Structure formats: structure tokens, C-alpha cells
């Protein structure tokens, strides 16, 4: 996380520049937007600046989705927090492993002593029997003490595990889920693709890319609050068409991708058509004014994966399919053009 050590005069100057930068990007001066804008003009957060310049060089708008992702990744520093959690879990697992090894070694020694002692006790020699019983009692006492110590360590590890699991769940929510819609993000998408192809190398995966038609008009005409509500409602509706094996992803501002393992493009197209019809039936009314909002439609594109490939390559091909649907008139399903 970048630290600022500015004087009041410097902070005021940078504040004015940050506000002007947000106006240039056509973004409201919300706390998150302002934090990103301030770090950008401050010039010290190199990863953030690179990400923004890369997006602008592609002539893409800096929407709320991109800004929120950049804020979490480059300012809050979630990656570092995630590494700390993983390190703690690794240390805990190593500690448990060592304790288990000690316990196994102690138990093994006791069994050896027990076998040896039984042999001497049953030999009929009273001197050997007495010596064997004394040794067995000593070994049992040592084992008992070691097991008590192990139990204490295991209880302590159990408490640490509970705390870490709670923290890990919070990190997982932040790292792999989109906060506005609750859908998975592209990091989760990459993780699932890797796992699916690791399980079945020649697996077939269908991707349904979805864009909300003319979505930015909602933000321009009704404000970001209403557009966020609509986006969240549409995401919930889209998610309802995905079974447990599929993965619904928010991959951009008004862009979604549904991954369907072991599904071909023909079946995926049928699913996409059901989604299109379901969204077309949705009706939104402003709770503040009671005004009925314009009908919402989506354009969908179908593409297929038969081998591992980078997430950005999947998204690029899926976006080509959506672009075809939009060129054909929107509110329809199209298949990705052949490369």
C-alpha cells in the first residue's frame, strides 16, 4: 500500500489535480474513485498507473468495475494479505505434521518396549519380568506425558485453525467474488479453468458471454445507484440459469461470462436463449419516483474451449461473439466467428 507524506499545501494541490483527473475520466468523486485518482496523480503507485494507462491505451472507459478492482488490488493490497494467510496456514500445517510425527515415533517406541517386555515377562525369569514391568511402566508414563503435551498443542492448533479459516473465508470472498453482484471474478475463472483441465485434459468447456445492451445509458440517465441495482438484479437472474457445475463470472462493468464444463456449443446456445428471454421479461420500476425504467435486453455470444488457454484469450474470443450479436441488432445470441 502506498503511503503519502504530503504537507497540507501539497495535499491540497494533489486533491485539486485528483478531482480534475476524475472529471477527465468522467467519474464521480466517490471515496474509492478519489483514492485511485489521488494515487494516480501522485505518481508513486507504479502498478496502478500501469494498469490505468494500459486500459486507456486500448480506448476503454474507466468504469466503476475497473476502478473498484484496481482499488482492491493496488491500494488495499489484497494479494499481500492473501499471502500472509497462506503462510500462516502453511506454518500451522507444518506444526501439526511435526506433532503427528513425534506422536507416531513415541507410540512406535512404546510398542517395541511392549513387545520386548511381554517376551521377558512370559519367559518365566522373575528378575527379567520385574525389569520388564519396570521398563513398561516407565515407557507408559513417558508416552502418557507426551500424549498430554500433544493434546494441548492440538487444541491450540485447533483454535488457530478456526481463526485462520474465518480469515481465509473473508479473503476468499474479497479475492474471488465480485462485491456488487456476488458472482465470481476473473481470478476465480482462471482457477476453475486450470482445475477443470487438470482433471480432464481434453475437456470441452462452453462459454456464454453476456453484455447488457446500452447499459451506460442507465448510468447517464438515472445515476450510478440505479444502474448498480439493475446490474445486481440481472446478475442474480443470470446466475439462476447456472447449475452447480457451471461458473457465473462478472468479467467487466456490464459484462458476464458463464462457463459450462462438459457442454457443447449447441446446448450452450439453448441455455443462452433461455437467459436472453428471461432477462427480456424483467421489468424495473424506480422505488423513489415509481417511474417504469426502459426494458432491458442482453446480447450473448457462444464460444468453446477444448484446451487450456489464458483467461484474457477466452474473454477476447467471447467478446467477439457478443460483438457479432450486437452487430446483428442486439437482444440475440451469436456464435463466435471461426479464427
Short mmCIF file of C-alpha atoms in Angstrom, two decimals:
data_model
loop_
_atom_site.label_atom_id
_atom_site.label_comp_id
_atom_site.label_asym_id
_atom_site.label_seq_id
_atom_site.Cartn_x
_atom_site.Cartn_y
_atom_site.Cartn_z
CA UNK A 1 0.00 0.00 0.00
CA UNK A 2 1.39 3.40 -0.97
CA UNK A 3 1.93 5.80 1.92
CA UNK A 4 1.54 9.56 1.48
CA UNK A 5 3.64 12.04 3.43
CA UNK A 6 2.43 15.30 1.92
CA UNK A 7 2.25 18.72 3.51
CA UNK A 8 -1.13 20.46 3.67
CA UNK A 9 -0.18 22.58 0.67
CA UNK A 10 0.96 19.55 -1.34
CA UNK A 11 -2.14 17.57 -0.35
CA UNK A 12 -4.44 20.41 -1.47
CA UNK A 13 -2.64 20.69 -4.79
CA UNK A 14 -2.87 16.95 -5.37
CA UNK A 15 -6.50 16.93 -4.27
CA UNK A 16 -7.38 19.51 -6.94
CA UNK A 17 -5.43 17.56 -9.55
CA UNK A 18 -7.10 14.29 -8.49
CA UNK A 19 -10.57 15.85 -8.81
CA UNK A 20 -9.65 17.24 -12.22
CA UNK A 21 -8.36 13.80 -13.24
CA UNK A 22 -11.64 12.16 -12.19
CA UNK A 23 -13.56 14.73 -14.23
CA UNK A 24 -11.37 13.91 -17.23
CA UNK A 25 -12.18 10.22 -16.71
CA UNK A 26 -15.87 11.12 -16.32
CA UNK A 27 -16.02 9.59 -12.84
CA UNK A 28 -17.78 11.00 -9.73
CA UNK A 29 -15.58 11.92 -6.75
CA UNK A 30 -16.57 8.97 -4.57
CA UNK A 31 -14.10 7.87 -1.85
CA UNK A 32 -12.87 4.89 -3.88
CA UNK A 33 -12.58 6.88 -7.12
CA UNK A 34 -10.80 9.69 -5.28
CA UNK A 35 -8.30 7.27 -3.69
CA UNK A 36 -7.45 5.84 -7.11
CA UNK A 37 -7.24 9.29 -8.69
CA UNK A 38 -5.00 10.59 -5.90
CA UNK A 39 -2.58 7.67 -6.19
CA UNK A 40 -2.55 8.08 -9.98
CA UNK A 41 -1.54 11.73 -9.97
CA UNK A 42 0.82 11.13 -7.01
CA UNK A 43 2.88 9.03 -9.41
CA UNK A 44 4.32 6.55 -6.89
CA UNK A 45 1.97 3.58 -7.28
CA UNK A 46 3.57 2.13 -10.42
CA UNK A 47 1.34 -0.98 -10.76
CA UNK A 48 -1.82 1.13 -10.51
CA UNK A 49 -0.56 3.69 -13.03
CA UNK A 50 0.48 0.94 -15.46
CA UNK A 51 -2.94 -0.76 -15.23
CA UNK A 52 -4.78 2.52 -15.89
CA UNK A 53 -2.55 3.55 -18.79
CA UNK A 54 -2.86 0.09 -20.34
CA UNK A 55 -6.65 0.29 -20.22
CA UNK A 56 -6.73 3.83 -21.63
CA UNK A 57 -4.35 2.83 -24.43
CA UNK A 58 -6.98 0.32 -25.53
CA UNK A 59 -9.54 3.13 -25.64
CA UNK A 60 -11.57 1.56 -22.85
CA UNK A 61 -13.62 3.54 -20.38
CA UNK A 62 -12.55 3.57 -16.73
CA UNK A 63 -15.83 2.29 -15.30
CA UNK A 64 -16.75 1.59 -11.69
CA UNK A 65 -15.88 -2.11 -12.05
CA UNK A 66 -12.31 -1.39 -13.16
CA UNK A 67 -11.79 1.29 -10.50
CA UNK A 68 -13.05 -0.98 -7.69
CA UNK A 69 -10.84 -3.84 -8.87
CA UNK A 70 -7.82 -1.52 -9.07
CA UNK A 71 -8.56 -0.09 -5.63
CA UNK A 72 -8.69 -3.53 -4.00
CA UNK A 73 -5.65 -4.86 -5.83
CA UNK A 74 -3.27 -1.92 -5.94
CA UNK A 75 -4.26 0.21 -2.95
CA UNK A 76 -5.70 -2.17 -0.36
CA UNK A 77 -3.06 -4.75 -1.27
CA UNK A 78 -5.22 -7.86 -1.05
CA UNK A 79 -2.56 -10.05 -2.62
CA UNK A 80 -0.18 -9.39 0.26
CA UNK A 81 -2.91 -10.15 2.80
CA UNK A 82 -3.71 -13.39 0.99
CA UNK A 83 -0.03 -14.42 1.05
CA UNK A 84 0.10 -13.81 4.82
CA UNK A 85 -2.92 -16.03 5.36
CA UNK A 86 -1.45 -18.79 3.19
CA UNK A 87 1.87 -18.55 5.06
CA UNK A 88 0.07 -18.90 8.41
CA UNK A 89 -1.79 -21.96 7.11
CA UNK A 90 1.45 -23.50 5.83
CA UNK A 91 3.11 -22.94 9.22
CA UNK A 92 0.13 -24.44 11.02
CA UNK A 93 0.14 -27.49 8.75
CA UNK A 94 3.88 -27.94 9.28
CA UNK A 95 3.44 -27.71 13.06
CA UNK A 96 0.65 -30.29 13.00
CA UNK A 97 2.78 -32.56 10.83
CA UNK A 98 5.71 -32.38 13.26
CA UNK A 99 3.45 -33.10 16.23
CA UNK A 100 1.97 -36.12 14.45
CA UNK A 101 5.47 -37.41 13.63
CA UNK A 102 6.52 -37.10 17.29
CA UNK A 103 3.38 -38.90 18.39
CA UNK A 104 3.94 -41.72 15.89
CA UNK A 105 7.57 -42.09 16.97
CA UNK A 106 6.61 -42.22 20.66
CA UNK A 107 3.87 -44.77 20.02
CA UNK A 108 6.24 -46.89 17.92
CA UNK A 109 8.85 -46.91 20.72
CA UNK A 110 6.22 -47.89 23.26
CA UNK A 111 5.03 -50.77 21.06
CA UNK A 112 8.64 -52.00 20.73
CA UNK A 113 9.09 -51.83 24.51
CA UNK A 114 5.76 -53.58 24.97
CA UNK A 115 6.68 -56.43 22.63
CA UNK A 116 10.08 -56.83 24.26
CA UNK A 117 8.57 -56.65 27.76
CA UNK A 118 5.90 -59.24 27.04
CA UNK A 119 8.56 -61.64 25.82
CA UNK A 120 10.60 -61.23 29.02
CA UNK A 121 7.53 -61.44 31.30
CA UNK A 122 6.42 -64.72 29.71
CA UNK A 123 9.95 -66.19 29.85
CA UNK A 124 9.44 -67.30 33.49
CA UNK A 125 12.53 -65.45 34.77
CA UNK A 126 11.31 -63.33 37.73
CA UNK A 127 14.26 -60.93 37.52
CA UNK A 128 13.65 -60.31 33.82
CA UNK A 129 9.89 -59.99 34.44
CA UNK A 130 10.38 -57.40 37.17
CA UNK A 131 12.82 -55.45 34.98
CA UNK A 132 10.41 -55.65 32.03
CA UNK A 133 7.44 -54.42 34.09
CA UNK A 134 9.50 -51.52 35.42
CA UNK A 135 10.54 -50.56 31.87
CA UNK A 136 6.97 -50.84 30.59
CA UNK A 137 5.72 -48.60 33.39
CA UNK A 138 8.41 -46.04 32.56
CA UNK A 139 7.60 -46.17 28.85
CA UNK A 140 3.87 -45.84 29.53
CA UNK A 141 4.50 -42.82 31.77
CA UNK A 142 6.63 -41.12 29.08
CA UNK A 143 4.05 -41.86 26.40
CA UNK A 144 1.26 -40.50 28.61
CA UNK A 145 3.16 -37.24 29.19
CA UNK A 146 3.93 -36.87 25.50
CA UNK A 147 0.30 -37.50 24.55
CA UNK A 148 -0.86 -34.87 27.05
CA UNK A 149 1.55 -32.35 25.53
CA UNK A 150 0.39 -33.29 22.04
CA UNK A 151 -3.26 -32.87 23.08
CA UNK A 152 -2.52 -29.36 24.37
CA UNK A 153 -0.75 -28.48 21.12
CA UNK A 154 -3.60 -29.93 19.06
CA UNK A 155 -6.17 -27.89 20.99
CA UNK A 156 -4.08 -24.76 20.45
CA UNK A 157 -3.75 -25.59 16.75
CA UNK A 158 -7.50 -26.19 16.54
CA UNK A 159 -8.17 -22.72 17.91
CA UNK A 160 -5.67 -21.20 15.48
CA UNK A 161 -7.24 -23.14 12.63
CA UNK A 162 -10.70 -21.79 13.45
CA UNK A 163 -9.42 -18.21 13.41
CA UNK A 164 -7.49 -18.74 10.17
CA UNK A 165 -10.46 -20.38 8.47
CA UNK A 166 -12.63 -17.37 9.32
CA UNK A 167 -9.98 -15.01 7.95
CA UNK A 168 -9.48 -17.20 4.91
CA UNK A 169 -13.19 -17.15 4.13
CA UNK A 170 -13.18 -13.33 4.29
CA UNK A 171 -10.17 -13.22 1.97
CA UNK A 172 -11.79 -15.71 -0.40
CA UNK A 173 -14.91 -13.51 -0.57
CA UNK A 174 -12.77 -10.47 -1.36
CA UNK A 175 -10.38 -12.15 -3.76
CA UNK A 176 -12.69 -14.40 -5.78
CA UNK A 177 -16.12 -12.73 -5.64
CA UNK A 178 -17.35 -9.53 -7.22
CA UNK A 179 -18.65 -7.38 -4.31
CA UNK A 180 -21.56 -5.80 -6.22
CA UNK A 181 -23.13 -8.87 -7.84
CA UNK A 182 -21.80 -11.72 -5.71
CA UNK A 183 -20.68 -13.54 -8.86
CA UNK A 184 -17.17 -14.89 -9.33
CA UNK A 185 -14.45 -12.69 -10.84
CA UNK A 186 -11.79 -13.44 -13.46
CA UNK A 187 -9.34 -14.72 -10.82
CA UNK A 188 -11.83 -17.40 -9.85
CA UNK A 189 -12.43 -18.03 -13.55
CA UNK A 190 -8.73 -18.74 -14.14
CA UNK A 191 -8.58 -21.01 -11.11
CA UNK A 192 -11.58 -23.08 -12.20
CA UNK A 193 -10.32 -23.43 -15.78
CA UNK A 194 -6.98 -24.70 -14.53
CA UNK A 195 -8.68 -27.20 -12.23
CA UNK A 196 -11.13 -28.44 -14.87
CA UNK A 197 -8.43 -29.09 -17.46
CA UNK A 198 -6.20 -30.68 -14.83
CA UNK A 199 -9.00 -33.15 -14.07
CA UNK A 200 -9.78 -33.86 -17.74
CA UNK A 201 -7.10 -32.58 -20.19
CA UNK A 202 -9.32 -32.90 -23.29
CA UNK A 203 -12.41 -31.50 -21.60
CA UNK A 204 -14.86 -29.41 -23.64
CA UNK A 205 -15.99 -26.15 -21.99
CA UNK A 206 -18.61 -23.80 -23.41
CA UNK A 207 -18.52 -20.09 -22.60
CA UNK A 208 -21.55 -17.81 -22.78
CA UNK A 209 -20.53 -14.15 -22.87
CA UNK A 210 -23.20 -11.60 -21.97
CA UNK A 211 -23.41 -7.83 -22.38
CA UNK A 212 -26.27 -5.60 -21.25
CA UNK A 213 -27.47 -3.61 -24.24
CA UNK A 214 -26.91 0.17 -23.93
CA UNK A 215 -26.19 -0.22 -20.22
CA UNK A 216 -24.22 3.01 -19.88
CA UNK A 217 -27.38 4.92 -20.73
CA UNK A 218 -28.85 3.78 -17.41
CA UNK A 219 -25.94 5.33 -15.53
CA UNK A 220 -26.10 8.52 -17.59
CA UNK A 221 -29.89 8.90 -17.37
CA UNK A 222 -30.69 7.52 -13.91
CA UNK A 223 -27.42 7.67 -11.96
CA UNK A 224 -24.92 5.06 -10.74
CA UNK A 225 -27.08 3.89 -7.83
CA UNK A 226 -29.96 2.71 -10.02
CA UNK A 227 -27.61 1.24 -12.61
CA UNK A 228 -25.87 -0.76 -9.86
CA UNK A 229 -29.21 -2.09 -8.64
CA UNK A 230 -30.17 -3.14 -12.18
CA UNK A 231 -26.78 -4.75 -12.69
CA UNK A 232 -27.13 -6.73 -9.46
CA UNK A 233 -30.67 -7.89 -10.33
CA UNK A 234 -29.61 -9.00 -13.80
CA UNK A 235 -26.60 -10.85 -12.35
CA UNK A 236 -28.90 -12.72 -9.96
CA UNK A 237 -31.20 -13.66 -12.83
CA UNK A 238 -28.28 -14.84 -14.98
CA UNK A 239 -26.91 -16.88 -12.08
CA UNK A 240 -30.26 -18.66 -11.66
CA UNK A 241 -29.72 -20.42 -15.01
CA UNK A 242 -26.38 -21.93 -13.94
CA UNK A 243 -26.30 -25.27 -12.15
CA UNK A 244 -23.68 -26.30 -9.60
CA UNK A 245 -21.20 -27.43 -12.26
CA UNK A 246 -21.20 -24.07 -14.06
CA UNK A 247 -19.44 -20.85 -13.12
CA UNK A 248 -21.12 -17.41 -13.44
CA UNK A 249 -18.49 -14.65 -13.70
CA UNK A 250 -18.62 -10.86 -13.78
CA UNK A 251 -15.77 -10.13 -16.15
CA UNK A 252 -16.35 -6.40 -16.74
CA UNK A 253 -18.60 -3.46 -15.99
CA UNK A 254 -21.72 -4.80 -17.71
CA UNK A 255 -20.11 -7.98 -18.97
CA UNK A 256 -20.65 -11.52 -17.71
CA UNK A 257 -19.32 -14.93 -18.71
CA UNK A 258 -20.84 -18.30 -17.86
CA UNK A 259 -18.51 -21.28 -18.08
CA UNK A 260 -20.16 -24.66 -18.65
CA UNK A 261 -17.85 -27.70 -18.43
CA UNK A 262 -18.73 -30.78 -20.49
CA UNK A 263 -21.29 -28.79 -22.50
CA UNK A 264 -21.10 -28.30 -26.28
CA UNK A 265 -21.95 -25.11 -28.15
CA UNK A 266 -25.36 -26.40 -29.27
CA UNK A 267 -26.58 -26.95 -25.70
CA UNK A 268 -24.91 -23.71 -24.60
CA UNK A 269 -26.85 -21.83 -27.27
CA UNK A 270 -30.13 -23.25 -25.92
CA UNK A 271 -29.19 -22.12 -22.41
CA UNK A 272 -28.19 -18.70 -23.71
CA UNK A 273 -31.55 -18.29 -25.43
CA UNK A 274 -33.37 -19.08 -22.17
CA UNK A 275 -31.26 -16.48 -20.38
CA UNK A 276 -31.99 -13.89 -23.08
CA UNK A 277 -35.74 -14.49 -22.81
CA UNK A 278 -35.60 -14.37 -19.00
CA UNK A 279 -33.82 -11.02 -18.94
CA UNK A 280 -36.15 -9.59 -21.59
CA UNK A 281 -39.12 -10.30 -19.28
CA UNK A 282 -37.63 -8.37 -16.38
CA UNK A 283 -39.26 -5.04 -15.53
CA UNK A 284 -37.69 -2.37 -13.34
CA UNK A 285 -39.50 0.43 -11.52
CA UNK A 286 -37.77 3.22 -9.61
CA UNK A 287 -38.69 2.93 -5.91
CA UNK A 288 -38.18 6.67 -5.47
CA UNK A 289 -40.30 8.01 -8.32
CA UNK A 290 -42.36 4.98 -9.33
CA UNK A 291 -41.15 5.51 -12.90
CA UNK A 292 -41.00 2.41 -15.08
CA UNK A 293 -37.48 2.10 -16.46
CA UNK A 294 -36.77 1.17 -20.08
CA UNK A 295 -36.85 -2.52 -20.98
CA UNK A 296 -33.53 -4.25 -20.53
CA UNK A 297 -32.09 -6.66 -23.08
CA UNK A 298 -28.82 -8.50 -23.44
CA UNK A 299 -26.60 -9.69 -26.27
CA UNK A 300 -24.97 -13.10 -25.88
CA UNK A 301 -22.10 -14.88 -27.60
CA UNK A 302 -21.17 -18.54 -27.57
CA UNK A 303 -17.60 -19.82 -27.75
CA UNK A 304 -15.97 -23.14 -26.96
CA UNK A 305 -12.75 -24.30 -25.29
CA UNK A 306 -11.14 -27.67 -25.92
CA UNK A 307 -7.68 -26.93 -24.49
CA UNK A 308 -6.21 -24.75 -21.71
CA UNK A 309 -5.73 -21.11 -22.64
CA UNK A 310 -5.27 -17.79 -20.80
CA UNK A 311 -8.36 -16.10 -19.38
CA UNK A 312 -7.82 -12.99 -21.48
CA UNK A 313 -7.80 -15.11 -24.63
CA UNK A 314 -11.09 -16.72 -23.60
CA UNK A 315 -12.59 -13.31 -22.90
CA UNK A 316 -11.35 -11.89 -26.19
CA UNK A 317 -12.96 -14.67 -28.20
CA UNK A 318 -16.18 -14.43 -26.17
CA UNK A 319 -16.33 -10.67 -26.75
CA UNK A 320 -16.05 -11.24 -30.49
CA UNK A 321 -19.12 -13.44 -30.26
CA UNK A 322 -21.02 -10.75 -28.35
CA UNK A 323 -19.90 -8.12 -30.85
CA UNK A 324 -21.41 -10.26 -33.61
CA UNK A 325 -24.74 -10.38 -31.74
CA UNK A 326 -24.64 -6.60 -31.29
CA UNK A 327 -23.85 -6.02 -34.95
CA UNK A 328 -26.79 -8.22 -35.90
CA UNK A 329 -29.17 -6.00 -33.92
CA UNK A 330 -28.66 -6.82 -30.21
CA UNK A 331 -31.00 -8.81 -27.95
CA UNK A 332 -29.90 -12.04 -29.59
CA UNK A 333 -27.46 -14.96 -29.35
CA UNK A 334 -24.50 -15.37 -31.70
CA UNK A 335 -21.67 -17.87 -32.06
CA UNK A 336 -18.03 -16.84 -32.06
CA UNK A 337 -16.64 -16.49 -35.59
CA UNK A 338 -14.06 -19.05 -36.66
CA UNK A 339 -10.46 -17.88 -36.28
#
